[in-house]
Amino acid sequence: MPTVAIPRPTDAELKRTNQRFYDALWSGARLVDPSRFNTWPMVRDLAMALPRRLEIAPGLRPRLPLDGTCFVDISLAALQALRAEGASAIRGSISDLPCPDASFDLVCALDILEHVQDDEGALRELSRVTAPQSRLLLSVPLHESAWTSFDEFVGHYRRYEPAQITERLASHGWTIERSAVYGMQPSSGLLLKLGQWSLSHRRERAMWWYNRVIMPLGLYLQKPLRWQPGLPASEGVDEVLLLCRRT
């Protein structure tokens, strides 16, 4: 696989990018019920069987049930909206979880590990707060060769090669039980550039269109997800959903 030169922001730059993007996104968004996502059929029974649950950085797109799940996020707008729906929501980050050791049996961290410079530290925190034989629901973007300027724009620090994420999880005591194709690389580079330009130069209007038009349409057009054993061949897959067991 060819080597891809990816710009690496400093930790401070990465935090500013993430804070700026997601503060703008969540401040104008409405909370979407977890049952509306295509992840719901895959996690519903798992969540019911594992009542000690934590979801990290859900924003206003939580995937675990609002009732009984502890949510951790850095966004005040997201925390306020979650609490308004009766959810337990506290401020914190994946790098420093405000949770006791071994306190959860199911932890969900979707679209977050790629935003963290110190992903080893984040995985240590995930392992610290999980009990033996717990489950981890994780999603990550794949293939550095698929990197675009949009990755940088939304605050990604990396994309993972399949072997890399498998080995990194294993080093922290996690085994990938199942996986599902969670996204595909956008087919239109022009639309990608247009979206990035709009978010850079017409941020308020772009966020309005995303939250009021694009997001509802995306929910309507979602395709069902399907679990596969382990992590099979992933050529052409933009993002993967992983269900891991702590051993």
Short mmCIF file of C-alpha atoms in Angstrom, two decimals:
data_model
loop_
_atom_site.label_atom_id
_atom_site.label_comp_id
_atom_site.label_asym_id
_atom_site.label_seq_id
_atom_site.Cartn_x
_atom_site.Cartn_y
_atom_site.Cartn_z
CA MET A 1 0.00 0.00 0.00
CA PRO A 2 1.48 3.41 -0.89
CA THR A 3 2.56 5.72 1.88
CA VAL A 4 0.26 8.71 2.29
CA ALA A 5 1.59 11.98 3.68
CA ILE A 6 -1.09 13.06 6.16
CA PRO A 7 -0.88 16.43 7.91
CA ARG A 8 -0.61 15.89 11.66
CA PRO A 9 -2.02 18.72 13.79
CA THR A 10 -0.75 19.40 17.28
CA ASP A 11 -2.89 18.26 20.19
CA ALA A 12 -4.06 21.85 20.81
CA GLU A 13 -4.96 22.35 17.13
CA LEU A 14 -6.85 19.06 17.09
CA LYS A 15 -8.89 20.01 20.16
CA ARG A 16 -9.73 23.43 18.70
CA THR A 17 -10.86 21.90 15.41
CA ASN A 18 -13.05 19.32 17.13
CA GLN A 19 -14.53 21.85 19.55
CA ARG A 20 -15.29 24.38 16.82
CA PHE A 21 -16.89 21.87 14.47
CA TYR A 22 -19.04 20.02 16.98
CA ASP A 23 -20.08 23.07 19.00
CA ALA A 24 -21.47 24.53 15.78
CA LEU A 25 -23.10 21.23 14.81
CA TRP A 26 -24.82 20.48 18.12
CA SER A 27 -25.88 24.04 18.93
CA GLY A 28 -28.31 24.01 15.99
CA ALA A 29 -29.33 20.35 16.07
CA ARG A 30 -32.11 18.32 17.64
CA LEU A 31 -31.56 15.12 19.54
CA VAL A 32 -32.25 12.03 17.42
CA ASP A 33 -33.71 9.04 19.23
CA PRO A 34 -31.37 5.99 19.13
CA SER A 35 -34.11 3.80 17.65
CA ARG A 36 -33.99 5.79 14.41
CA PHE A 37 -30.46 4.68 13.51
CA ASN A 38 -29.58 1.54 11.61
CA THR A 39 -27.37 0.55 14.55
CA TRP A 40 -30.44 0.07 16.77
CA PRO A 41 -31.36 -3.51 15.69
CA MET A 42 -27.74 -4.50 16.31
CA VAL A 43 -27.38 -3.00 19.79
CA ARG A 44 -30.91 -3.18 21.23
CA ASP A 45 -30.72 -6.71 22.67
CA LEU A 46 -27.10 -6.21 23.70
CA ALA A 47 -28.01 -3.03 25.58
CA MET A 48 -30.94 -4.70 27.33
CA ALA A 49 -28.71 -7.58 28.45
CA LEU A 50 -25.98 -5.25 29.75
CA PRO A 51 -27.62 -2.58 31.93
CA ARG A 52 -24.36 -0.94 33.09
CA ARG A 53 -23.80 1.12 29.94
CA LEU A 54 -21.62 4.07 28.91
CA GLU A 55 -21.65 6.01 25.64
CA ILE A 56 -18.81 8.42 24.97
CA ALA A 57 -19.16 11.57 22.85
CA PRO A 58 -22.62 10.83 21.41
CA GLY A 59 -23.40 14.48 20.74
CA LEU A 60 -27.05 14.54 19.74
CA ARG A 61 -26.80 11.21 17.90
CA PRO A 62 -26.80 8.65 20.76
CA ARG A 63 -26.96 4.98 19.80
CA LEU A 64 -27.60 3.38 23.20
CA PRO A 65 -30.94 3.73 25.03
CA LEU A 66 -31.37 7.07 26.77
CA ASP A 67 -32.86 5.39 29.81
CA GLY A 68 -30.19 3.72 31.94
CA THR A 69 -27.14 4.75 29.90
CA CYS A 70 -24.49 7.12 31.22
CA PHE A 71 -23.40 9.62 28.55
CA VAL A 72 -20.10 11.52 28.58
CA ASP A 73 -19.49 14.44 26.22
CA ILE A 74 -17.51 17.68 26.12
CA SER A 75 -20.29 19.63 24.38
CA LEU A 76 -22.46 21.65 26.75
CA ALA A 77 -25.18 21.87 24.09
CA ALA A 78 -25.26 18.09 23.75
CA LEU A 79 -25.27 17.55 27.52
CA GLN A 80 -28.14 19.98 27.98
CA ALA A 81 -30.26 18.27 25.31
CA LEU A 82 -29.54 14.79 26.69
CA ARG A 83 -30.48 15.86 30.21
CA ALA A 84 -33.67 17.47 28.92
CA GLU A 85 -34.72 14.00 27.74
CA GLY A 86 -34.02 12.51 31.16
CA ALA A 87 -30.65 10.98 30.32
CA SER A 88 -27.71 10.86 32.71
CA ALA A 89 -25.06 13.03 31.06
CA ILE A 90 -21.78 14.31 32.48
CA ARG A 91 -18.95 16.36 31.01
CA GLY A 92 -15.73 14.59 30.17
CA SER A 93 -13.63 13.16 27.37
CA ILE A 94 -12.47 9.75 26.25
CA SER A 95 -8.98 10.62 27.43
CA ASP A 96 -10.11 11.30 31.01
CA LEU A 97 -13.39 9.58 31.79
CA PRO A 98 -15.11 10.75 35.01
CA CYS A 99 -16.06 7.15 35.85
CA PRO A 100 -14.91 4.56 38.42
CA ASP A 101 -12.84 1.54 37.45
CA ALA A 102 -14.64 -1.56 36.11
CA SER A 103 -18.03 0.17 36.31
CA PHE A 104 -19.53 -0.74 32.89
CA ASP A 105 -20.38 -3.88 30.95
CA LEU A 106 -21.06 -2.12 27.63
CA VAL A 107 -19.18 0.91 26.33
CA CYS A 108 -20.00 2.65 23.05
CA ALA A 109 -17.51 5.01 21.38
CA LEU A 110 -18.50 5.73 17.79
CA ASP A 111 -16.58 8.15 15.55
CA ILE A 112 -14.27 9.27 18.35
CA LEU A 113 -10.97 7.34 18.45
CA GLU A 114 -9.79 8.88 15.17
CA HIS A 115 -10.21 12.35 16.70
CA VAL A 116 -7.77 11.68 19.55
CA GLN A 117 -4.03 12.18 19.21
CA ASP A 118 -3.25 9.77 22.04
CA ASP A 119 -5.44 6.83 21.08
CA GLU A 120 -3.37 4.52 23.28
CA GLY A 121 -4.34 6.64 26.28
CA ALA A 122 -7.98 6.59 25.16
CA LEU A 123 -7.95 2.79 24.88
CA ARG A 124 -6.41 2.55 28.34
CA GLU A 125 -9.29 4.64 29.69
CA LEU A 126 -11.85 2.44 27.92
CA SER A 127 -10.24 -0.63 29.44
CA ARG A 128 -10.07 0.98 32.89
CA VAL A 129 -13.81 1.65 33.14
CA THR A 130 -14.93 -1.72 31.76
CA ALA A 131 -15.50 -4.88 33.75
CA PRO A 132 -14.11 -8.31 32.73
CA GLN A 133 -15.98 -9.87 29.79
CA SER A 134 -17.49 -6.49 28.92
CA ARG A 135 -18.31 -5.40 25.37
CA LEU A 136 -17.01 -2.42 23.41
CA LEU A 137 -18.89 -0.97 20.46
CA LEU A 138 -16.43 1.04 18.39
CA SER A 139 -16.31 2.59 14.93
CA VAL A 140 -13.25 3.86 13.09
CA PRO A 141 -12.46 5.08 9.56
CA LEU A 142 -10.19 2.81 7.55
CA HIS A 143 -7.26 3.14 5.16
CA GLU A 144 -4.86 6.07 5.19
CA SER A 145 -4.96 5.96 1.38
CA ALA A 146 -8.60 7.10 1.61
CA TRP A 147 -7.64 10.28 3.51
CA THR A 148 -9.19 13.47 2.16
CA SER A 149 -9.09 17.10 3.22
CA PHE A 150 -12.48 16.53 4.82
CA ASP A 151 -10.85 14.21 7.39
CA GLU A 152 -8.63 17.09 8.43
CA PHE A 153 -11.52 19.54 8.38
CA VAL A 154 -13.68 17.53 10.82
CA GLY A 155 -10.78 16.93 13.19
CA HIS A 156 -9.55 13.44 12.30
CA TYR A 157 -6.02 12.67 13.39
CA ARG A 158 -5.73 9.33 11.59
CA ARG A 159 -7.37 6.54 9.66
CA TYR A 160 -6.63 2.96 10.66
CA GLU A 161 -5.40 0.04 8.64
CA PRO A 162 -7.41 -3.10 9.55
CA ALA A 163 -4.38 -4.91 11.00
CA GLN A 164 -3.40 -1.79 12.95
CA ILE A 165 -6.73 -1.39 14.77
CA THR A 166 -6.91 -5.15 15.43
CA GLU A 167 -3.45 -5.16 17.00
CA ARG A 168 -4.04 -1.97 18.96
CA LEU A 169 -7.25 -3.31 20.46
CA ALA A 170 -5.58 -6.65 21.27
CA SER A 171 -2.77 -4.89 23.13
CA HIS A 172 -5.41 -3.49 25.50
CA GLY A 173 -7.18 -6.79 25.99
CA TRP A 174 -9.91 -6.52 23.34
CA THR A 175 -10.85 -9.15 20.77
CA ILE A 176 -12.98 -8.25 17.74
CA GLU A 177 -15.96 -10.60 17.77
CA ARG A 178 -18.00 -9.08 14.95
CA SER A 179 -17.89 -6.20 12.51
CA ALA A 180 -20.14 -4.44 10.02
CA VAL A 181 -19.51 -2.13 7.09
CA TYR A 182 -20.44 1.25 8.49
CA GLY A 183 -19.81 3.57 5.57
CA MET A 184 -18.37 3.90 2.10
CA GLN A 185 -15.96 6.43 0.71
CA PRO A 186 -18.01 9.26 -0.89
CA SER A 187 -18.21 8.73 -4.63
CA SER A 188 -18.37 12.43 -5.51
CA GLY A 189 -15.28 14.46 -4.72
CA LEU A 190 -17.06 17.54 -6.03
CA LEU A 191 -19.87 17.24 -3.48
CA LEU A 192 -17.29 16.67 -0.76
CA LYS A 193 -15.46 19.87 -1.71
CA LEU A 194 -18.73 21.81 -1.94
CA GLY A 195 -19.72 20.65 1.54
CA GLN A 196 -16.35 21.60 2.97
CA TRP A 197 -16.45 25.03 1.31
CA SER A 198 -19.95 25.67 2.67
CA LEU A 199 -18.91 24.69 6.19
CA SER A 200 -15.87 26.96 5.96
CA HIS A 201 -17.54 30.02 4.41
CA ARG A 202 -21.26 29.66 5.13
CA ARG A 203 -21.10 27.64 8.35
CA GLU A 204 -24.42 28.69 9.89
CA ARG A 205 -26.41 28.05 6.72
CA ALA A 206 -24.53 24.80 5.98
CA MET A 207 -25.27 23.53 9.49
CA TRP A 208 -28.96 24.43 9.04
CA TRP A 209 -29.13 22.41 5.82
CA TYR A 210 -27.30 19.50 7.41
CA ASN A 211 -29.46 19.33 10.54
CA ARG A 212 -32.83 20.07 8.90
CA VAL A 213 -32.50 18.44 5.47
CA ILE A 214 -29.45 16.21 4.98
CA MET A 215 -29.60 14.44 8.33
CA PRO A 216 -33.33 13.53 8.13
CA LEU A 217 -32.85 12.38 4.54
CA GLY A 218 -29.85 10.31 5.58
CA LEU A 219 -31.89 8.64 8.31
CA TYR A 220 -34.60 7.80 5.79
CA LEU A 221 -32.11 6.33 3.30
CA GLN A 222 -30.12 4.27 5.80
CA LYS A 223 -29.27 0.74 4.73
CA PRO A 224 -29.53 -2.16 7.19
CA LEU A 225 -26.28 -3.21 8.82
CA ARG A 226 -25.16 -6.83 9.01
CA TRP A 227 -22.72 -8.38 11.45
CA GLN A 228 -19.88 -10.52 10.14
CA PRO A 229 -17.55 -12.68 12.24
CA GLY A 230 -14.27 -10.98 13.11
CA LEU A 231 -12.88 -8.33 10.78
CA PRO A 232 -12.98 -9.67 7.20
CA ALA A 233 -11.51 -8.09 4.07
CA SER A 234 -12.29 -4.39 4.04
CA GLU A 235 -11.00 -3.08 0.71
CA GLY A 236 -13.07 -0.07 -0.34
CA VAL A 237 -14.74 0.21 3.08
CA ASP A 238 -14.61 3.72 4.47
CA GLU A 239 -15.64 2.97 8.05
CA VAL A 240 -16.22 -0.12 10.14
CA LEU A 241 -18.35 -0.86 13.20
CA LEU A 242 -16.69 -3.25 15.66
CA LEU A 243 -18.12 -5.29 18.51
CA CYS A 244 -15.29 -6.30 20.83
CA ARG A 245 -15.07 -8.44 23.95
CA ARG A 246 -12.67 -7.73 26.77
CA THR A 247 -10.71 -10.83 27.70
#
